[in-house]
Short mmCIF file of C-alpha atoms in Angstrom, two decimals:
data_model
loop_
_atom_site.label_atom_id
_atom_site.label_comp_id
_atom_site.label_asym_id
_atom_site.label_seq_id
_atom_site.Cartn_x
_atom_site.Cartn_y
_atom_site.Cartn_z
CA MET A 1 -0.01 -0.06 -0.01
CA SER A 2 1.30 3.46 -0.85
CA ASP A 3 2.34 5.77 1.88
CA LEU A 4 0.24 8.44 0.19
CA SER A 5 -3.05 6.69 0.92
CA PHE A 6 -5.37 8.56 3.13
CA VAL A 7 -8.79 7.68 4.65
CA ARG A 8 -10.69 10.52 6.42
CA THR A 9 -12.18 9.45 9.77
CA GLU A 10 -13.90 12.69 10.52
CA MET A 11 -16.20 14.96 8.50
CA LEU A 12 -15.06 18.47 7.79
CA PRO A 13 -16.90 21.04 9.93
CA PRO A 14 -19.69 22.84 7.88
CA LYS A 15 -18.86 26.30 6.90
CA GLU A 16 -20.89 29.16 8.37
CA PRO A 17 -23.74 30.34 6.16
CA PRO A 18 -23.16 33.65 4.45
CA ALA A 19 -24.12 36.62 6.69
CA THR A 20 -26.62 37.87 4.10
CA GLU A 21 -28.67 34.62 4.22
CA VAL A 22 -29.23 34.35 8.00
CA GLY A 23 -30.25 36.60 10.82
CA VAL A 24 -32.05 39.93 10.43
CA ILE A 25 -30.41 40.60 7.03
CA GLY A 26 -31.42 37.21 5.71
CA TRP A 27 -35.03 37.72 6.91
CA LEU A 28 -35.17 41.18 5.30
CA ARG A 29 -33.87 39.87 1.93
CA GLU A 30 -36.21 36.90 1.89
CA ASN A 31 -39.40 38.70 3.04
CA LEU A 32 -39.05 42.43 2.02
CA PHE A 33 -36.37 42.73 -0.68
CA SER A 34 -36.73 39.38 -2.56
CA GLY A 35 -37.26 41.05 -5.87
CA TRP A 36 -37.72 44.45 -7.41
CA LYS A 37 -41.46 44.35 -6.90
CA ASN A 38 -41.20 43.54 -3.24
CA THR A 39 -38.52 46.17 -2.90
CA VAL A 40 -40.73 48.87 -4.40
CA LEU A 41 -43.64 47.88 -2.24
CA THR A 42 -41.44 47.87 0.88
CA ILE A 43 -40.07 51.39 0.21
CA LEU A 44 -43.56 52.75 -0.49
CA SER A 45 -44.89 51.11 2.60
CA LEU A 46 -42.13 52.57 4.71
CA LEU A 47 -42.74 56.00 3.24
CA ALA A 48 -46.45 55.72 4.04
CA ILE A 49 -45.71 54.60 7.60
CA TYR A 50 -43.36 57.54 8.01
CA LEU A 51 -45.90 60.01 6.75
CA VAL A 52 -48.62 58.67 9.03
CA LEU A 53 -46.48 58.51 12.13
CA SER A 54 -44.99 61.93 11.53
CA GLU A 55 -48.53 63.40 11.94
CA ILE A 56 -49.85 60.99 14.60
CA LEU A 57 -46.91 60.95 17.07
CA PRO A 58 -46.72 64.68 17.64
CA TRP A 59 -50.51 64.74 18.11
CA ILE A 60 -50.22 61.95 20.63
CA PHE A 61 -47.30 63.38 22.69
CA HIS A 62 -48.07 67.13 22.31
CA SER A 63 -51.00 66.57 24.62
CA ALA A 64 -52.60 67.52 27.93
CA TRP A 65 -53.51 65.26 30.68
CA ASN A 66 -54.89 67.72 33.30
CA ALA A 67 -57.51 70.09 32.13
CA GLY A 68 -61.05 71.00 33.05
CA SER A 69 -62.32 71.62 29.52
CA LEU A 70 -61.37 71.30 25.82
CA ASP A 71 -60.55 75.03 25.67
CA GLU A 72 -58.18 74.63 28.56
CA CYS A 73 -56.60 71.66 26.88
CA ARG A 74 -55.94 73.70 23.78
CA LYS A 75 -54.38 76.63 25.78
CA LEU A 76 -52.10 74.27 27.60
CA ILE A 77 -50.93 72.65 24.38
CA LYS A 78 -50.26 76.01 22.67
CA SER A 79 -48.47 77.37 25.71
CA ALA A 80 -46.21 74.36 25.93
CA TYR A 81 -45.55 73.56 22.22
CA GLY A 82 -46.32 76.72 20.33
CA GLU A 83 -49.27 78.52 18.81
CA GLU A 84 -49.46 76.26 15.82
CA ALA A 85 -49.31 73.07 17.82
CA SER A 86 -52.31 70.78 18.11
CA GLY A 87 -52.57 67.56 20.26
CA ALA A 88 -54.75 65.19 22.06
CA CYS A 89 -56.77 66.03 25.06
CA TRP A 90 -56.32 62.98 27.30
CA ALA A 91 -57.87 64.75 30.25
CA VAL A 92 -61.27 63.27 29.32
CA ILE A 93 -59.74 59.74 29.31
CA ARG A 94 -58.16 60.33 32.60
CA GLU A 95 -61.32 61.75 34.11
CA ARG A 96 -63.67 59.14 32.63
CA TRP A 97 -61.40 56.14 32.81
CA LEU A 98 -63.46 54.14 35.35
CA GLN A 99 -66.62 55.12 33.39
CA LEU A 100 -65.04 53.65 30.24
CA LEU A 101 -64.35 50.38 32.10
CA PHE A 102 -67.43 49.93 34.15
CA GLY A 103 -70.06 52.32 32.78
CA PHE A 104 -72.35 53.71 35.48
CA TYR A 105 -71.89 50.67 37.68
CA PRO A 106 -71.90 51.77 41.40
CA THR A 107 -68.43 52.82 42.42
CA GLU A 108 -68.57 50.91 45.70
CA LEU A 109 -69.37 47.75 43.88
CA TYR A 110 -66.39 47.72 41.43
CA TRP A 111 -65.00 44.71 43.21
CA ARG A 112 -67.79 42.59 41.75
CA PRO A 113 -67.02 42.99 37.98
CA ILE A 114 -63.28 42.79 38.75
CA LEU A 115 -63.77 39.47 40.68
CA THR A 116 -65.98 38.27 37.82
CA PHE A 117 -63.19 38.96 35.31
CA VAL A 118 -60.62 37.19 37.51
CA LEU A 119 -62.95 34.17 37.81
CA LEU A 120 -63.39 34.24 33.98
CA ILE A 121 -59.66 33.68 33.61
CA VAL A 122 -59.79 30.86 36.11
CA ALA A 123 -62.69 29.29 34.21
CA ILE A 124 -61.17 29.35 30.72
CA ALA A 125 -57.54 28.62 31.80
CA PRO A 126 -57.97 24.80 32.08
CA VAL A 127 -59.72 24.88 28.67
CA LEU A 128 -56.88 26.70 26.91
CA PHE A 129 -54.01 24.98 28.78
CA PRO A 130 -54.32 21.23 29.04
CA GLU A 131 -51.35 21.00 31.40
CA LEU A 132 -53.31 22.62 34.25
CA PRO A 133 -55.02 20.28 36.71
CA ARG A 134 -58.14 18.81 35.31
CA ARG A 135 -59.96 19.49 38.56
CA LEU A 136 -60.24 23.14 37.56
CA LEU A 137 -62.62 22.13 34.72
CA SER A 138 -65.31 21.56 37.29
CA PHE A 139 -65.51 25.29 37.85
CA THR A 140 -65.99 26.15 34.15
CA PRO A 141 -69.62 25.18 33.79
CA ILE A 142 -70.43 26.82 37.08
CA PHE A 143 -68.79 30.17 36.21
CA PRO A 144 -71.69 31.62 34.05
CA PHE A 145 -74.13 31.30 37.03
CA VAL A 146 -71.53 32.77 39.48
CA ALA A 147 -70.96 35.68 36.97
CA VAL A 148 -74.63 36.51 36.69
CA TRP A 149 -75.00 36.58 40.37
CA LEU A 150 -71.96 38.85 40.93
CA LEU A 151 -72.77 41.31 38.17
CA TRP A 152 -76.53 41.65 38.69
CA GLY A 153 -76.70 40.70 42.37
CA GLY A 154 -79.86 39.49 44.01
CA SER A 155 -80.49 36.20 45.80
CA ILE A 156 -77.84 33.58 45.50
CA TRP A 157 -80.63 30.96 45.16
CA THR A 158 -81.77 32.24 41.81
CA PRO A 159 -78.65 31.10 39.92
CA ILE A 160 -78.52 27.94 41.95
CA MET A 161 -82.02 27.16 40.94
CA ALA A 162 -81.09 27.90 37.31
CA LEU A 163 -78.10 25.63 37.60
CA LEU A 164 -80.27 22.96 39.11
CA GLY A 165 -82.45 23.05 35.97
CA PHE A 166 -79.57 21.64 33.94
CA VAL A 167 -78.93 18.92 36.50
CA ILE A 168 -82.64 18.00 36.38
CA GLY A 169 -82.47 17.88 32.53
CA TYR A 170 -79.47 15.54 32.73
CA VAL A 171 -81.37 13.21 35.21
CA ALA A 172 -84.37 13.18 32.90
CA PHE A 173 -82.21 12.23 29.90
CA THR A 174 -80.52 9.39 31.75
CA LEU A 175 -83.84 8.04 33.05
CA VAL A 176 -85.83 8.28 29.77
CA THR A 177 -83.18 7.28 27.22
CA PRO A 178 -82.71 3.64 28.30
CA ARG A 179 -86.48 3.05 28.43
CA MET A 180 -87.87 5.08 25.53
CA GLY A 181 -84.90 5.86 23.24
CA ALA A 182 -82.57 8.81 22.67
CA ILE A 183 -85.05 11.00 20.82
CA LEU A 184 -87.55 11.05 23.70
CA GLY A 185 -84.62 11.38 26.05
CA VAL A 186 -83.52 14.57 24.37
CA ILE A 187 -87.10 15.83 24.39
CA ALA A 188 -87.31 15.15 28.05
CA ALA A 189 -83.88 16.78 28.69
CA VAL A 190 -85.28 19.95 27.05
CA LEU A 191 -88.91 20.08 28.37
CA VAL A 192 -88.24 19.22 31.95
CA PRO A 193 -85.73 22.01 32.61
CA VAL A 194 -87.93 24.55 30.67
CA ILE A 195 -90.92 23.61 32.95
CA TRP A 196 -88.78 23.96 35.98
CA TRP A 197 -87.40 27.42 34.97
CA LEU A 198 -90.73 28.79 33.98
CA TYR A 199 -93.01 27.57 36.84
CA LEU A 200 -90.94 26.21 39.78
CA ALA A 201 -87.41 27.78 39.94
CA GLY A 202 -88.69 31.31 40.85
CA PRO A 203 -91.01 30.28 43.70
CA VAL A 204 -88.53 27.79 45.13
CA ALA A 205 -85.74 30.39 45.05
CA GLU A 206 -87.98 32.94 46.79
CA ALA A 207 -89.09 30.37 49.44
CA ILE A 208 -85.46 29.41 50.25
CA HIS A 209 -84.36 33.03 50.22
CA GLY A 210 -87.05 33.74 52.83
CA LEU A 211 -85.55 31.11 55.03
CA VAL A 212 -81.88 31.63 54.23
CA PRO A 213 -81.52 35.30 52.90
CA ILE A 214 -78.15 35.27 51.15
CA GLY A 215 -77.56 37.65 48.38
CA LEU A 216 -75.92 40.82 46.93
CA GLU A 217 -77.23 44.29 46.31
CA PRO A 218 -79.13 44.24 42.93
CA VAL A 219 -77.76 46.27 40.09
CA LYS A 220 -79.94 47.34 37.16
CA SER A 221 -78.86 46.51 33.69
CA ARG A 222 -79.13 50.23 32.58
CA LEU A 223 -76.06 50.91 34.74
CA PHE A 224 -73.86 48.56 32.77
CA GLY A 225 -71.54 49.96 30.22
CA GLY A 226 -68.02 50.31 28.89
CA PHE A 227 -65.51 47.46 28.67
CA MET A 228 -67.46 45.40 31.27
CA LEU A 229 -70.62 45.37 29.06
CA SER A 230 -68.67 44.50 25.98
CA ILE A 231 -66.80 41.66 27.60
CA THR A 232 -69.99 40.33 29.14
CA ILE A 233 -71.84 40.27 25.92
CA GLY A 234 -68.87 38.90 23.93
CA VAL A 235 -68.04 36.02 26.28
CA THR A 236 -71.70 35.07 26.59
CA ALA A 237 -72.20 35.04 22.82
CA ILE A 238 -69.01 33.02 22.12
CA GLY A 239 -69.69 30.53 24.89
CA ALA A 240 -73.34 30.01 24.20
CA SER A 241 -72.92 29.93 20.38
CA LEU A 242 -70.65 26.94 20.42
CA PRO A 243 -73.18 24.21 21.48
CA LEU A 244 -75.85 25.84 19.37
CA GLY A 245 -73.53 25.97 16.42
CA ILE A 246 -72.63 22.28 16.82
CA ILE A 247 -76.39 21.35 16.87
CA LEU A 248 -77.03 23.53 13.75
CA ALA A 249 -74.04 21.97 11.89
CA LEU A 250 -75.17 18.48 12.61
CA ALA A 251 -78.70 19.34 11.61
CA ARG A 252 -77.38 20.71 8.34
CA GLN A 253 -75.51 17.54 7.70
CA SER A 254 -78.57 15.38 8.59
CA ASP A 255 -80.35 13.17 6.09
CA LEU A 256 -83.81 14.28 7.54
CA PHE A 257 -85.28 16.70 5.09
CA ILE A 258 -87.20 18.76 7.61
CA VAL A 259 -84.33 19.12 10.03
CA LYS A 260 -81.85 20.00 7.31
CA THR A 261 -84.22 22.54 5.71
CA LEU A 262 -84.90 24.30 9.00
CA SER A 263 -81.25 24.46 9.75
CA VAL A 264 -80.25 25.76 6.32
CA GLY A 265 -83.03 28.37 6.42
CA PHE A 266 -82.02 29.53 9.90
CA ILE A 267 -78.32 29.77 9.08
CA GLU A 268 -78.72 31.57 5.77
CA PHE A 269 -81.28 33.93 7.12
CA ILE A 270 -79.19 34.97 10.10
CA ARG A 271 -75.97 35.25 7.93
CA GLY A 272 -77.86 37.35 5.49
CA VAL A 273 -78.94 40.04 8.07
CA PRO A 274 -76.46 42.47 9.41
CA LEU A 275 -75.80 42.21 13.12
CA ILE A 276 -76.77 45.87 13.71
CA THR A 277 -80.29 45.02 12.32
CA LEU A 278 -80.61 42.13 14.78
CA LEU A 279 -79.63 44.41 17.66
CA PHE A 280 -82.26 47.00 16.66
CA VAL A 281 -84.77 44.14 16.59
CA ALA A 282 -83.65 43.07 19.97
CA SER A 283 -83.91 46.52 21.50
CA THR A 284 -87.18 47.75 19.87
CA LEU A 285 -89.21 44.95 18.22
CA LEU A 286 -88.65 41.85 20.28
CA ASN A 287 -91.19 42.67 22.95
CA ILE A 288 -93.91 43.13 20.24
CA PHE A 289 -93.75 39.41 19.48
CA MET A 290 -94.02 38.42 23.17
CA PRO A 291 -97.17 37.94 25.28
CA PRO A 292 -98.55 41.09 26.88
CA GLY A 293 -96.67 42.07 30.00
CA THR A 294 -93.51 40.37 28.90
CA ASN A 295 -90.47 42.59 29.55
CA PHE A 296 -87.12 41.02 28.68
CA ASP A 297 -83.99 42.67 30.15
CA ILE A 298 -82.32 44.80 27.46
CA ILE A 299 -78.96 43.17 27.99
CA LEU A 300 -80.53 39.71 27.83
CA ARG A 301 -82.16 40.60 24.52
CA VAL A 302 -78.87 41.72 23.13
CA MET A 303 -77.19 38.59 24.34
CA ILE A 304 -79.79 36.38 22.66
CA MET A 305 -79.36 38.18 19.37
CA THR A 306 -75.51 38.08 19.36
CA THR A 307 -75.58 34.45 20.45
CA ILE A 308 -77.90 33.57 17.51
CA PHE A 309 -75.75 35.52 15.10
CA ALA A 310 -72.50 33.92 16.30
CA ALA A 311 -74.17 30.51 16.35
CA ALA A 312 -74.97 30.79 12.56
CA TYR A 313 -71.30 31.48 11.79
CA MET A 314 -70.02 28.85 14.16
CA ALA A 315 -72.24 26.30 12.53
CA GLU A 316 -70.68 26.99 9.13
CA VAL A 317 -67.14 26.71 10.58
CA ILE A 318 -68.04 23.34 12.17
CA ARG A 319 -69.84 22.07 9.08
CA GLY A 320 -66.67 22.80 7.12
CA GLY A 321 -64.71 20.63 9.53
CA LEU A 322 -67.26 17.91 9.22
CA ALA A 323 -67.20 18.06 5.40
CA ALA A 324 -63.42 17.88 5.40
CA LEU A 325 -63.40 14.49 7.19
CA PRO A 326 -62.98 11.47 4.94
CA LYS A 327 -65.88 9.06 4.72
CA GLY A 328 -63.66 6.37 6.21
CA GLN A 329 -63.95 8.01 9.64
CA TYR A 330 -67.72 7.57 9.56
CA GLU A 331 -67.29 4.00 8.45
CA ALA A 332 -64.77 3.28 11.12
CA ALA A 333 -67.13 4.61 13.76
CA ALA A 334 -69.90 2.39 12.37
CA ALA A 335 -67.52 -0.60 12.32
CA LEU A 336 -66.96 -0.16 16.07
CA GLY A 337 -70.62 -0.50 16.66
CA LEU A 338 -71.14 3.12 17.78
CA ASP A 339 -74.53 4.72 17.38
CA TYR A 340 -74.87 8.13 15.79
CA TRP A 341 -74.45 10.23 18.95
CA LYS A 342 -71.47 8.13 20.20
CA SER A 343 -69.79 8.25 16.84
CA MET A 344 -70.19 12.04 16.77
CA ARG A 345 -69.04 12.59 20.32
CA LEU A 346 -66.08 10.14 20.24
CA VAL A 347 -64.94 10.08 16.65
CA ILE A 348 -66.26 12.77 14.38
CA LEU A 349 -66.58 15.89 16.32
CA PRO A 350 -63.11 15.68 17.99
CA GLN A 351 -61.57 15.75 14.53
CA ALA A 352 -63.85 18.44 13.07
#
């Protein structure tokens, strides 16, 4: 063997990538300056941003935070930055900050919406973060009733009786389904709680409150406002629209003609009407269609309409997920001997 033979036992270390291909410079070249068109658009965008910020930033920072009126704000700005200066009058924000957050909610009761917001985070945290203890999920379905009691006040027994209606519906479903079938079980699970809420929950709550008077100072809905009202309506609409949207999506996928037609009609009608129109209907026209003497709370009416509106769009999102699943998933669920509801709950909906 020649003395010049050589066998490498180690790989050569890789060379460092060019500085223009990695890091900030590489990102800029790839995303903003990858071609002459992107370069022109980037330069024009930077110019537009500069022109906008050059007008907005002086207006934001050449401002006044302590003033009793708009005229006083203008005088303070001109005296500080020159006669030609103009700026924002943040004094109104500073003065009305709590009103922007809580509306006209009583000042001494601010702790109630603050506590409700904290409990909201506790309720949704185990849903968003699976690594948290699963025991926290037991508080999630209870939170809506606690929130209503904290925000509106009144007897604590009223939300407890409302929650008891769902328990009664579940008991009715478990008792009726094995004996009479799933359809009658669902009907019982709906009718029994409705009867409880309409005729029994109120008198029972009043009777218990007379014996054990536990409650908070009532607050009228007309005092709600600001961020608190927005987050209340938004969370309610999003949370309540999910189960309703699932039902509408399953109904639209159903082979039953009447069920499918009603679902399609409802979804397309709601999606075809602007939300502002539904809110006007909720505030002015809804009571016209109710029996004489019926007076729904204005916030409750808005919550109902926003929930219906969100449910129509939620149904379309879920239907898209159902349509994207291959037919083999349905066949696999049937091969396991699962009925319709079990296949939906265990196989189909988790993937949709």
